[in-house]
Short mmCIF file of C-alpha atoms and ligand atoms in Angstrom, two decimals:
data_model
loop_
_atom_site.label_atom_id
_atom_site.label_comp_id
_atom_site.label_asym_id
_atom_site.label_seq_id
_atom_site.Cartn_x
_atom_site.Cartn_y
_atom_site.Cartn_z
CA MET A 1 -25.24 100.05 -24.57
CA ALA A 2 -25.97 99.24 -20.94
CA ALA A 3 -23.56 96.82 -19.29
CA ARG A 4 -24.52 93.19 -19.73
CA ARG A 5 -25.77 91.31 -16.72
CA ILE A 6 -25.35 87.63 -15.97
CA LEU A 7 -27.64 85.76 -13.59
CA ALA A 8 -25.61 83.19 -11.62
CA GLY A 9 -26.51 81.01 -8.65
CA GLY A 10 -28.04 77.70 -7.65
CA ILE A 11 -27.04 74.85 -5.40
CA ALA A 12 -23.87 72.77 -5.44
CA GLN A 13 -23.57 69.53 -3.51
CA GLU A 14 -22.57 65.94 -4.34
CA SER A 15 -24.86 63.25 -2.93
CA HIS A 16 -24.31 59.61 -1.98
CA SER A 17 -27.42 57.48 -2.47
CA PHE A 18 -26.56 55.11 0.36
CA ASN A 19 -25.77 57.70 3.05
CA PRO A 20 -28.99 57.74 5.10
CA ILE A 21 -28.33 61.17 6.68
CA LEU A 22 -30.25 63.77 4.66
CA MET A 23 -28.50 67.11 4.33
CA GLY A 24 -30.41 70.07 5.75
CA ARG A 25 -30.14 73.82 5.24
CA GLY A 26 -27.72 74.21 8.17
CA SER A 27 -25.00 72.29 6.32
CA PHE A 28 -24.88 74.82 3.49
CA THR A 29 -22.78 77.94 3.10
CA ILE A 30 -25.32 80.38 1.73
CA THR A 31 -24.39 83.58 -0.07
CA ALA A 32 -26.46 86.03 -2.08
CA GLY A 33 -26.29 89.46 -3.67
CA ASP A 34 -23.19 91.64 -3.39
CA GLY A 35 -21.87 89.44 -0.57
CA ALA A 36 -21.81 86.41 -2.87
CA VAL A 37 -19.87 88.33 -5.52
CA GLU A 38 -17.45 89.89 -3.01
CA SER A 39 -16.65 86.55 -1.33
CA ALA A 40 -16.13 84.67 -4.62
CA ARG A 41 -14.19 87.34 -6.52
CA GLY A 42 -10.59 86.26 -7.07
CA THR A 43 -11.08 82.74 -5.67
CA ASN A 44 -10.43 79.49 -7.50
CA SER A 45 -14.13 78.64 -7.43
CA THR A 46 -16.61 78.21 -10.26
CA LEU A 47 -18.40 81.43 -9.35
CA GLY A 48 -15.01 83.15 -9.01
CA GLY A 49 -14.30 82.21 -12.64
CA ILE A 50 -17.70 83.43 -13.83
CA ILE A 51 -17.15 86.77 -12.08
CA ALA A 52 -13.61 87.17 -13.50
CA THR A 53 -14.79 86.55 -17.07
CA ALA A 54 -17.87 88.73 -16.74
CA GLU A 55 -16.02 91.68 -15.19
CA GLU A 56 -13.24 91.47 -17.76
CA ALA A 57 -15.96 91.86 -20.39
CA GLY A 58 -17.54 94.77 -18.51
CA ALA A 59 -20.53 92.66 -17.44
CA GLU A 60 -22.10 92.43 -14.01
CA VAL A 61 -22.96 89.23 -12.12
CA ILE A 62 -26.20 88.96 -10.13
CA VAL A 63 -26.47 86.14 -7.57
CA PRO A 64 -29.99 85.56 -6.19
CA ALA A 65 -28.73 82.66 -4.05
CA LEU A 66 -25.81 80.25 -4.02
CA PHE A 67 -25.96 77.28 -1.66
CA ARG A 68 -22.76 75.24 -1.37
CA ALA A 69 -22.09 72.24 0.86
CA GLN A 70 -19.73 69.36 1.36
CA SER A 71 -20.70 66.05 -0.17
CA GLY A 72 -23.11 63.94 1.86
CA GLY A 73 -26.46 62.22 1.84
CA PRO A 74 -29.26 63.49 -0.40
CA VAL A 75 -30.36 67.10 0.19
CA GLU A 76 -33.75 67.75 1.78
CA ASP A 77 -36.31 68.63 -0.88
CA ALA A 78 -37.22 71.88 0.91
CA VAL A 79 -33.64 73.16 0.58
CA PHE A 80 -33.56 72.54 -3.16
CA GLU A 81 -37.02 74.07 -3.54
CA GLU A 82 -35.93 77.23 -1.70
CA VAL A 83 -33.09 77.70 -4.19
CA LEU A 84 -35.35 76.88 -7.13
CA VAL A 85 -37.87 79.52 -6.06
CA ALA A 86 -35.15 82.15 -5.52
CA MET A 87 -33.69 81.51 -8.97
CA LEU A 88 -37.06 81.44 -10.72
CA ASP A 89 -38.20 84.65 -8.99
CA ALA A 90 -35.01 86.37 -10.19
CA ALA A 91 -35.51 84.97 -13.68
CA ARG A 92 -39.08 86.33 -13.78
CA ARG A 93 -37.88 89.76 -12.63
CA GLY A 94 -35.59 89.85 -15.67
CA GLY A 95 -32.94 92.50 -16.19
CA PHE A 96 -30.20 90.10 -17.33
CA ASP A 97 -28.85 88.85 -20.65
CA ALA A 98 -27.70 85.30 -19.88
CA ILE A 99 -27.75 82.67 -17.13
CA VAL A 100 -24.53 80.93 -16.03
CA LEU A 101 -24.92 78.36 -13.26
CA PRO A 102 -22.03 77.26 -10.98
CA LEU A 103 -23.31 73.82 -9.87
CA HIS A 104 -21.92 70.39 -9.02
CA GLY A 105 -24.31 68.19 -10.99
CA GLY A 106 -24.20 65.12 -8.73
CA MET A 107 -26.91 66.10 -6.25
CA LEU A 108 -29.98 64.12 -5.18
CA THR A 109 -33.02 64.83 -3.06
CA PRO A 110 -35.29 62.12 -1.65
CA THR A 111 -37.70 62.63 -4.57
CA ARG A 112 -35.36 63.83 -7.35
CA HIS A 113 -32.47 62.17 -9.15
CA ASP A 114 -31.75 65.17 -11.40
CA PRO A 115 -32.44 68.38 -9.48
CA GLU A 116 -29.96 70.37 -11.58
CA GLY A 117 -31.84 69.28 -14.72
CA GLU A 118 -35.06 70.49 -13.12
CA LEU A 119 -33.51 73.86 -12.22
CA VAL A 120 -32.33 74.38 -15.81
CA ARG A 121 -35.64 73.21 -17.29
CA GLU A 122 -37.68 75.55 -15.06
CA LEU A 123 -35.38 78.49 -15.86
CA ARG A 124 -35.71 77.72 -19.57
CA LEU A 125 -39.50 77.77 -19.26
CA VAL A 126 -39.27 81.26 -17.75
CA VAL A 127 -36.72 82.84 -20.10
CA GLY A 128 -37.63 81.09 -23.35
CA PRO A 129 -35.26 79.72 -25.99
CA SER A 130 -33.25 82.86 -26.82
CA VAL A 131 -31.55 83.61 -23.48
CA PRO A 132 -28.28 81.66 -23.22
CA ILE A 133 -28.17 79.23 -20.28
CA THR A 134 -24.73 77.75 -19.62
CA VAL A 135 -23.65 75.51 -16.77
CA ALA A 136 -20.38 74.59 -15.04
CA PHE A 137 -20.26 71.15 -13.38
CA ASP A 138 -17.82 69.01 -11.48
CA LEU A 139 -16.65 66.13 -13.67
CA HIS A 140 -18.40 63.81 -11.20
CA ALA A 141 -21.79 65.14 -12.28
CA HIS A 142 -24.62 62.85 -13.35
CA VAL A 143 -25.43 64.32 -16.77
CA THR A 144 -28.92 63.55 -18.07
CA PRO A 145 -30.43 63.93 -21.57
CA GLU A 146 -33.02 66.25 -20.03
CA LEU A 147 -30.37 68.64 -18.75
CA LEU A 148 -28.57 68.63 -22.09
CA GLN A 149 -31.84 69.42 -23.84
CA ASP A 150 -32.40 72.64 -21.91
CA CYS A 151 -28.91 74.03 -21.40
CA ASP A 152 -27.01 75.62 -24.27
CA PHE A 153 -23.53 74.80 -23.06
CA LEU A 154 -22.11 72.64 -20.28
CA ALA A 155 -18.50 72.54 -19.08
CA ALA A 156 -16.90 70.01 -16.70
CA TYR A 157 -13.78 70.33 -14.63
CA LEU A 158 -10.94 68.88 -16.69
CA THR A 159 -8.84 67.84 -13.69
CA ASN A 160 -9.14 65.19 -10.98
CA PRO A 161 -7.99 66.03 -8.32
CA HIS A 162 -9.97 69.14 -9.14
CA ALA A 163 -7.81 72.23 -9.58
CA ASP A 164 -9.63 74.10 -12.35
CA GLN A 165 -12.81 75.31 -10.67
CA ALA A 166 -12.39 78.94 -11.77
CA ALA A 167 -11.29 77.94 -15.27
CA THR A 168 -14.47 75.87 -15.65
CA GLY A 169 -16.61 78.81 -14.59
CA MET A 170 -14.73 80.93 -17.15
CA ARG A 171 -15.52 78.46 -19.95
CA ALA A 172 -19.23 78.58 -19.08
CA ALA A 173 -19.26 82.38 -18.81
CA ARG A 174 -17.26 82.89 -22.03
CA ALA A 175 -19.66 80.62 -23.90
CA ALA A 176 -22.64 82.67 -22.70
CA LEU A 177 -20.96 85.96 -23.69
CA ALA A 178 -19.93 84.55 -27.08
CA MET A 179 -23.52 83.45 -27.70
CA LEU A 180 -24.69 86.98 -26.91
CA ASP A 181 -22.06 88.31 -29.33
CA ARG A 182 -23.31 85.77 -31.91
CA THR A 183 -19.80 84.41 -32.33
CA LEU A 184 -20.74 81.01 -30.88
CA GLU A 185 -23.56 78.72 -31.97
CA PRO A 186 -22.96 75.63 -29.82
CA VAL A 187 -23.81 72.28 -31.39
CA LEU A 188 -23.45 69.37 -29.00
CA ALA A 189 -22.17 65.87 -29.75
CA TRP A 190 -22.29 63.46 -26.83
CA SER A 191 -22.08 59.83 -25.87
CA HIS A 192 -23.18 57.92 -22.76
CA LEU A 193 -21.25 54.90 -21.47
CA PRO A 194 -22.78 52.66 -18.75
CA MET A 195 -19.58 52.25 -16.75
CA LEU A 196 -17.85 53.55 -13.63
CA THR A 197 -14.32 54.64 -13.01
CA LEU A 198 -13.29 53.13 -9.69
CA GLY A 199 -10.04 54.39 -8.32
CA ASN A 200 -7.68 54.81 -11.27
CA ASP A 201 -9.23 58.02 -12.43
CA ARG A 202 -6.78 60.81 -11.88
CA THR A 203 -6.48 63.03 -14.94
CA ASP A 204 -2.71 63.23 -14.49
CA HIS A 205 -2.40 59.44 -14.95
CA GLU A 206 -3.27 57.19 -17.86
CA PRO A 207 -5.74 56.37 -19.25
CA LEU A 208 -7.53 59.68 -18.56
CA LEU A 209 -4.38 61.74 -19.15
CA GLY A 210 -4.25 60.70 -22.81
CA LEU A 211 -7.98 61.16 -23.37
CA HIS A 212 -7.85 64.71 -22.00
CA ALA A 213 -4.77 65.45 -24.12
CA THR A 214 -6.67 64.35 -27.24
CA ALA A 215 -9.64 66.54 -26.28
CA ARG A 216 -7.45 69.54 -25.50
CA ALA A 217 -5.59 69.21 -28.81
CA ALA A 218 -8.91 69.32 -30.66
CA VAL A 219 -9.94 72.47 -28.80
CA LEU A 220 -6.58 74.19 -29.30
CA ALA A 221 -6.61 73.35 -33.01
CA GLY A 222 -10.06 74.91 -33.31
CA ARG A 223 -11.68 71.66 -34.45
CA VAL A 224 -14.18 71.90 -31.58
CA HIS A 225 -15.14 74.77 -29.32
CA ASP A 226 -14.98 72.82 -26.04
CA ALA A 227 -14.92 69.23 -24.76
CA SER A 228 -15.70 67.57 -21.41
CA ILE A 229 -15.41 64.06 -19.98
CA PHE A 230 -17.79 63.36 -17.09
CA ASN A 231 -16.65 60.45 -14.91
CA VAL A 232 -19.73 60.61 -12.64
CA GLN A 233 -20.01 60.26 -8.86
CA GLN A 234 -19.83 56.49 -8.35
CA PHE A 235 -22.38 56.20 -5.54
CA LEU A 236 -25.55 57.42 -7.26
CA ASN A 237 -28.30 54.83 -7.52
CA VAL A 238 -29.99 56.64 -10.41
CA PRO A 239 -31.25 55.62 -13.85
CA GLY A 240 -28.65 56.12 -16.57
CA LEU A 241 -25.60 56.10 -14.28
CA GLY A 242 -22.42 56.30 -16.32
CA GLN A 243 -19.84 58.38 -18.14
CA VAL A 244 -20.73 61.18 -20.53
CA VAL A 245 -18.26 62.38 -23.14
CA MET A 246 -19.19 65.57 -24.97
CA ALA A 247 -17.88 68.20 -27.33
CA TYR A 248 -19.36 71.37 -28.79
CA GLY A 249 -18.84 72.47 -32.35
CA ASN A 250 -19.45 76.07 -33.40
CA GLY A 251 -22.33 75.99 -35.84
CA ARG A 252 -21.52 72.49 -37.05
CA SER A 253 -21.08 69.11 -35.48
CA GLU A 254 -18.88 66.88 -37.67
CA GLU A 255 -15.57 67.42 -35.85
CA ALA A 256 -17.30 67.24 -32.46
CA GLU A 257 -18.94 63.96 -33.48
CA HIS A 258 -15.58 62.53 -34.56
CA LEU A 259 -13.89 63.58 -31.35
CA VAL A 260 -16.66 62.20 -29.13
CA ALA A 261 -16.70 58.92 -31.06
CA GLU A 262 -12.93 58.58 -30.58
CA LEU A 263 -12.97 59.49 -26.88
CA ALA A 264 -15.98 57.28 -26.11
CA ALA A 265 -14.46 54.28 -27.86
CA LYS A 266 -11.17 54.74 -26.01
CA LEU A 267 -12.84 55.27 -22.64
CA TRP A 268 -15.00 52.16 -23.08
CA ALA A 269 -11.97 50.15 -24.18
CA ALA A 270 -10.06 51.35 -21.08
CA ARG A 271 -12.83 50.40 -18.62
CA ALA A 272 -10.89 47.62 -16.93
CA SER A 273 -7.88 49.87 -16.32
CA LEU A 274 -10.00 52.56 -14.67
CA ILE A 275 -10.44 50.27 -11.67
CA GLY A 276 -7.55 50.95 -9.31
CA THR A 277 -5.86 49.20 -6.41
CA TYR A 278 -4.64 50.83 -3.21
CA PRO A 279 -2.18 49.98 -0.44
CA SER A 280 -3.59 48.41 2.71
CA LEU A 281 -3.82 50.29 5.98
CA ASP A 282 -1.48 47.77 7.66
CA GLU A 283 1.15 48.37 4.99
CA CYS A 284 0.98 52.15 5.46
CA LEU A 285 1.10 52.04 9.26
CA ALA A 286 4.04 49.60 9.15
CA ARG A 287 5.91 52.21 7.10
CA VAL A 288 5.13 54.92 9.68
CA VAL A 289 6.38 52.73 12.51
CA ALA A 290 9.56 51.97 10.54
CA GLY A 291 9.99 55.74 10.04
CA THR A 292 8.99 57.81 7.03
CA PRO A 293 10.87 61.01 6.17
CA ARG A 294 7.62 63.01 6.00
CA PRO A 295 4.21 62.62 7.67
CA LEU A 296 1.81 60.26 5.92
CA VAL A 297 -1.49 61.87 4.97
CA LEU A 298 -3.95 58.99 4.67
CA GLY A 299 -7.13 59.31 2.61
CA ASP A 300 -9.69 56.97 4.21
CA GLN A 301 -11.12 55.44 1.03
CA GLY A 302 -14.05 53.75 2.76
CA ASP A 303 -15.32 56.88 4.48
CA ARG A 304 -14.67 59.76 2.12
CA VAL A 305 -16.89 62.68 3.00
CA ALA A 306 -15.63 64.05 -0.32
CA ALA A 307 -17.62 61.24 -1.97
CA GLY A 308 -20.66 61.68 0.27
CA ALA A 309 -19.85 59.16 3.03
CA PRO A 310 -20.79 60.00 6.64
CA GLY A 311 -17.33 60.78 8.06
CA ASP A 312 -17.59 58.80 11.30
CA SER A 313 -15.59 55.67 10.46
CA THR A 314 -13.30 54.41 13.20
CA VAL A 315 -11.37 51.91 11.05
CA ILE A 316 -8.11 53.89 11.01
CA LEU A 317 -8.53 55.11 14.61
CA HIS A 318 -8.80 51.50 15.84
CA ALA A 319 -5.62 50.60 13.94
CA LEU A 320 -3.68 53.62 15.30
CA LEU A 321 -4.73 52.91 18.90
CA ALA A 322 -3.67 49.28 18.47
CA LEU A 323 -0.12 50.59 17.81
CA GLY A 324 -0.04 52.28 21.21
CA ARG A 325 -0.79 55.94 21.76
CA ASP A 326 2.62 57.47 21.13
CA LEU A 327 2.39 58.15 17.43
CA PRO A 328 1.54 61.84 16.83
CA ALA A 329 -1.62 61.58 14.74
CA LEU A 330 -4.73 63.54 13.77
CA VAL A 331 -7.94 61.61 13.17
CA PRO A 332 -11.15 63.46 12.27
CA VAL A 333 -14.42 61.85 13.33
CA ARG A 334 -17.90 63.31 12.87
CA ASP A 335 -19.91 62.73 16.03
CA ALA A 336 -22.25 65.45 17.33
CA ALA A 337 -22.94 63.69 20.65
CA ALA A 338 -19.23 63.27 21.40
CA VAL A 339 -18.63 66.95 20.56
CA ALA A 340 -21.39 67.95 22.98
CA ALA A 341 -19.96 65.70 25.72
CA CYS A 342 -16.45 67.13 25.32
CA ARG A 343 -17.70 70.73 25.23
CA ALA A 344 -19.74 70.07 28.38
CA ALA A 345 -16.62 68.69 30.09
CA GLY A 346 -14.67 71.79 29.04
CA ILE A 347 -11.16 72.51 27.78
CA GLY A 348 -8.55 70.96 30.07
CA ALA A 349 -10.92 68.33 31.47
CA THR A 350 -10.24 64.62 31.30
CA THR A 351 -13.31 62.82 30.06
CA THR A 352 -14.49 59.49 28.68
CA VAL A 353 -16.55 59.46 25.49
CA THR A 354 -17.78 56.88 23.03
CA LEU A 355 -17.33 58.15 19.49
CA GLY A 356 -17.80 57.31 15.83
CA GLY A 357 -19.09 54.19 14.14
CA ARG A 358 -22.72 55.34 14.23
CA THR A 359 -23.54 55.56 10.52
CA SER A 360 -20.34 53.97 9.21
CA THR A 361 -20.54 50.38 10.29
CA ALA A 362 -17.18 49.14 8.99
CA ALA A 363 -15.81 49.28 12.56
CA PRO A 364 -17.51 49.71 15.95
CA PRO A 365 -17.54 52.92 18.04
CA VAL A 366 -14.44 53.64 20.17
CA THR A 367 -14.57 54.49 23.87
CA LEU A 368 -11.68 56.76 24.86
CA THR A 369 -10.54 58.57 27.99
CA GLY A 370 -8.55 61.66 27.12
CA GLU A 371 -8.04 65.36 27.62
CA VAL A 372 -10.19 67.94 25.84
CA ILE A 373 -7.53 70.24 24.38
CA ALA A 374 -9.73 72.45 22.19
CA ALA A 375 -13.41 73.13 21.66
CA GLY A 376 -15.59 75.71 20.01
CA ALA A 377 -18.02 76.44 17.22
CA GLY A 378 -17.94 78.45 14.03
CA ALA A 379 -14.16 78.66 13.58
CA SER A 380 -13.56 80.00 10.10
CA PHE A 381 -10.52 79.76 7.86
CA THR A 382 -9.37 80.30 4.28
CA TYR A 383 -8.26 77.46 1.98
CA VAL A 384 -4.49 77.56 1.53
CA GLY A 385 -4.95 75.83 -1.84
CA PRO A 386 -3.99 75.45 -4.58
CA ALA A 387 -7.42 73.78 -4.94
CA GLU A 388 -10.13 76.29 -4.02
CA ARG A 389 -7.45 78.70 -2.85
CA GLY A 390 -8.99 81.69 -1.10
CA GLN A 391 -12.32 79.97 -0.45
CA ARG A 392 -13.68 80.68 3.04
CA ALA A 393 -15.00 77.77 5.10
CA GLN A 394 -16.25 77.23 8.63
CA ILE A 395 -16.04 74.43 11.16
CA GLY A 396 -19.27 74.11 13.15
CA PRO A 397 -19.27 72.72 16.69
CA PHE A 398 -16.03 70.86 17.40
CA ALA A 399 -13.85 69.46 20.17
CA VAL A 400 -10.41 67.85 20.15
CA LEU A 401 -9.79 64.89 22.44
CA ARG A 402 -6.13 64.00 23.04
CA VAL A 403 -5.22 60.44 23.99
CA GLY A 404 -1.46 60.15 24.31
CA ALA A 405 -0.16 61.65 21.08
CA VAL A 406 -3.33 60.84 19.15
CA LYS A 407 -5.66 63.79 18.66
CA VAL A 408 -9.25 62.98 17.65
CA ALA A 409 -10.79 66.01 15.91
CA LEU A 410 -14.48 65.66 16.64
CA THR A 411 -16.99 67.69 14.64
CA ALA A 412 -20.77 67.79 14.66
CA ASP A 413 -20.82 68.06 10.86
CA PRO A 414 -18.87 65.98 8.33
CA TYR A 415 -15.89 67.51 6.54
CA SER A 416 -13.64 66.11 3.84
CA TYR A 417 -10.47 67.86 5.11
CA LEU A 418 -9.39 68.89 1.62
CA ASP A 419 -7.17 71.58 3.08
CA PRO A 420 -4.86 71.80 6.12
CA GLY A 421 -6.95 74.81 7.17
CA TYR A 422 -9.62 72.51 8.61
CA PHE A 423 -7.21 71.24 11.25
CA ARG A 424 -5.64 74.63 11.86
CA ALA A 425 -9.11 76.09 12.53
CA MET A 426 -9.25 73.68 15.49
CA GLY A 427 -5.79 74.67 16.71
CA LEU A 428 -4.05 71.58 15.31
CA GLU A 429 -0.91 71.70 13.15
CA PRO A 430 -0.81 68.88 10.57
CA ALA A 431 2.88 69.40 9.84
CA ASP A 432 3.75 68.36 13.43
CA GLN A 433 2.20 64.88 13.08
CA ARG A 434 3.39 61.52 11.80
CA VAL A 435 -0.06 60.50 10.53
CA ILE A 436 -2.93 62.71 9.37
CA VAL A 437 -6.23 61.13 8.35
CA VAL A 438 -8.45 62.91 5.83
CA ARG A 439 -11.84 61.99 4.40
CA SER A 440 -11.00 62.37 0.72
CA GLY A 441 -9.52 60.12 -1.94
CA TYR A 442 -7.93 62.56 -4.39
CA HIS A 443 -8.51 66.19 -3.75
CA PHE A 444 -6.55 66.39 -0.51
CA THR A 445 -3.39 65.45 -2.39
CA LEU A 446 -3.18 68.94 -3.89
CA ASN A 447 -3.46 70.95 -0.68
CA PHE A 448 -1.57 68.51 1.57
CA ALA A 449 1.36 67.96 -0.81
CA SER A 450 3.41 70.50 1.14
CA ILE A 451 2.65 68.73 4.45
CA GLY A 452 3.48 65.11 3.72
CA GLU A 453 3.22 62.03 1.54
CA CYS A 454 -0.39 61.63 0.42
CA ILE A 455 -1.77 58.08 0.13
CA THR A 456 -5.30 56.78 -0.24
CA VAL A 457 -5.65 53.59 1.78
CA ASP A 458 -7.87 50.63 0.96
CA THR A 459 -10.27 50.79 3.89
CA PRO A 460 -13.79 49.29 3.92
CA GLY A 461 -16.92 51.44 4.09
CA MET A 462 -19.66 53.22 2.19
CA SER A 463 -17.31 54.97 -0.24
CA ALA A 464 -14.91 52.08 -0.86
CA TYR A 465 -14.58 51.26 -4.56
CA ARG A 466 -16.14 47.88 -3.83
CA VAL A 467 -19.42 48.66 -5.58
CA ALA A 468 -20.53 45.02 -5.58
CA ASP A 469 -21.07 45.43 -1.81
CA LEU A 470 -23.58 48.28 -2.30
CA PRO A 471 -27.32 47.88 -2.95
CA PHE A 472 -27.41 49.32 -6.49
CA THR A 473 -30.80 48.71 -8.08
CA VAL A 474 -32.06 51.33 -10.55
CA ALA A 475 -28.54 52.26 -11.70
CA ARG A 476 -28.02 48.81 -13.22
CA PRO A 477 -26.78 47.65 -15.63
CA PHE A 478 -23.29 49.15 -15.54
CA HIS A 479 -19.71 47.95 -15.82
CA PRO A 480 -18.17 46.39 -13.75
CA LEU A 481 -21.23 44.91 -12.03
CA ASP A 482 -22.83 43.74 -15.29
CA ALA A 483 -21.44 42.24 -18.46
CA ILE A 484 -22.41 44.71 -21.20
CA GLU A 485 -21.95 44.50 -24.96
CA LEU A 486 -21.67 48.02 -26.31
CA ALA A 487 -20.63 49.92 -29.40
CA PRO A 488 -20.60 53.54 -28.14
CA SER A 489 -22.91 55.77 -30.16
CA VAL A 490 -22.88 59.56 -30.59
CA ARG A 491 -25.93 61.81 -30.41
CA VAL A 492 -26.17 65.40 -31.64
CA LYS A 493 -28.21 68.29 -30.27
CA ARG A 494 -28.62 71.67 -31.89
CA ARG A 495 -29.79 74.69 -29.97
CA ALA A 496 -33.49 75.45 -30.35
CA ALA A 497 -33.86 78.51 -32.58
CA GLY A 498 -33.79 81.61 -30.41
ZN1 ZN B 1 -15.66 65.75 -8.16
#
């Protein structure tokens, strides 16, 4: 028998409905063919997991195109359409046994609120009902009934902060291989809850810790094949916004239905406790001034690029400058014009630039006179991890402006700074600072744990958990903005006969 082949690829990005800056092709890391497989092999990425599982089973992975980007505003339609065409062309060419897609699931384009569902639906139309299509998503995906209709198996990350990217890809790939072996006949039970988790949604804390433990116990006991809890990206103004709890039975649905009913009821009952509170910026900076044993790594809640915000907030920079300029600190700000001005001035020059506060309006721009201590474009680095360990990434045009001991890391593109490697690529050492600002709320805590004490601070902005301040329209009603009476219900979907 010829070796099995798996078609893998697609587009992975998380969008924020209220970020007005559309994401273009230049913001994506694009891989294809052997290069895509080589660069993902052995990494803690979803594609890395798909490759590991496939190769262990003697199967080959074909990647027509994989576009990956940081979170941000909606993706230009033309970018999505390019990927769609590449995947559909490959599907029409054939020569594969199953499709396994490493996606995010929370992407938007200006005209689409479920592009991943469209990709799966179009692939299904090409390959027909018998070819397994399985998908790996971030647990912040927006899962639609349409997507569930056309994919045979869907797996979410089980951890937030996300540490199980490869393991999720493995679950999706194993399911596809098991379907080919006819040892798995996935039957889906699922429930939708119109609610958001807002800040107390780490999977290593209650209430999600207990829910995941219940799900895992059911999988380990063989009562269900797999289970996922989707907590959804909170800043999607889309119809049907909410949580999705799901489980797959093998050939039958009763146990999966029971598990989903239990998890959905518990999640709905816990909705008030999923809304978290965070320390204030003043409180955190007072601690730094008083002296902390380790650097403080501050997640800027209001401007989390990791949640799709623009990355140019000056809220924390204003507060640091107000303390004087002696505190060794790193503050990343996305500002293409300021990068260009610093690069024009040159390394070693003293220059005055106005920066930040262009799209983020929580605080005004800052005008600073300082020394340009680094500048460049295209500096690449490898994630130290553990999250996404081994993943390669690149910093586009950048410049570092030093004002006293405060270093402003200016970039033309937004980054979430999930890994110390971002700063090191610009010649900055996070471990030497007293304060490091990152544009993430959870994920940075994994890769910065060795550097300092990681705290998310309650700053205002587009990605603050203050959803009442945002112009949600079509996503309504949802908890906590609306009072909803609900008895969670469970739906079942069997695979179309193949
Ligand atoms: Zn996520």
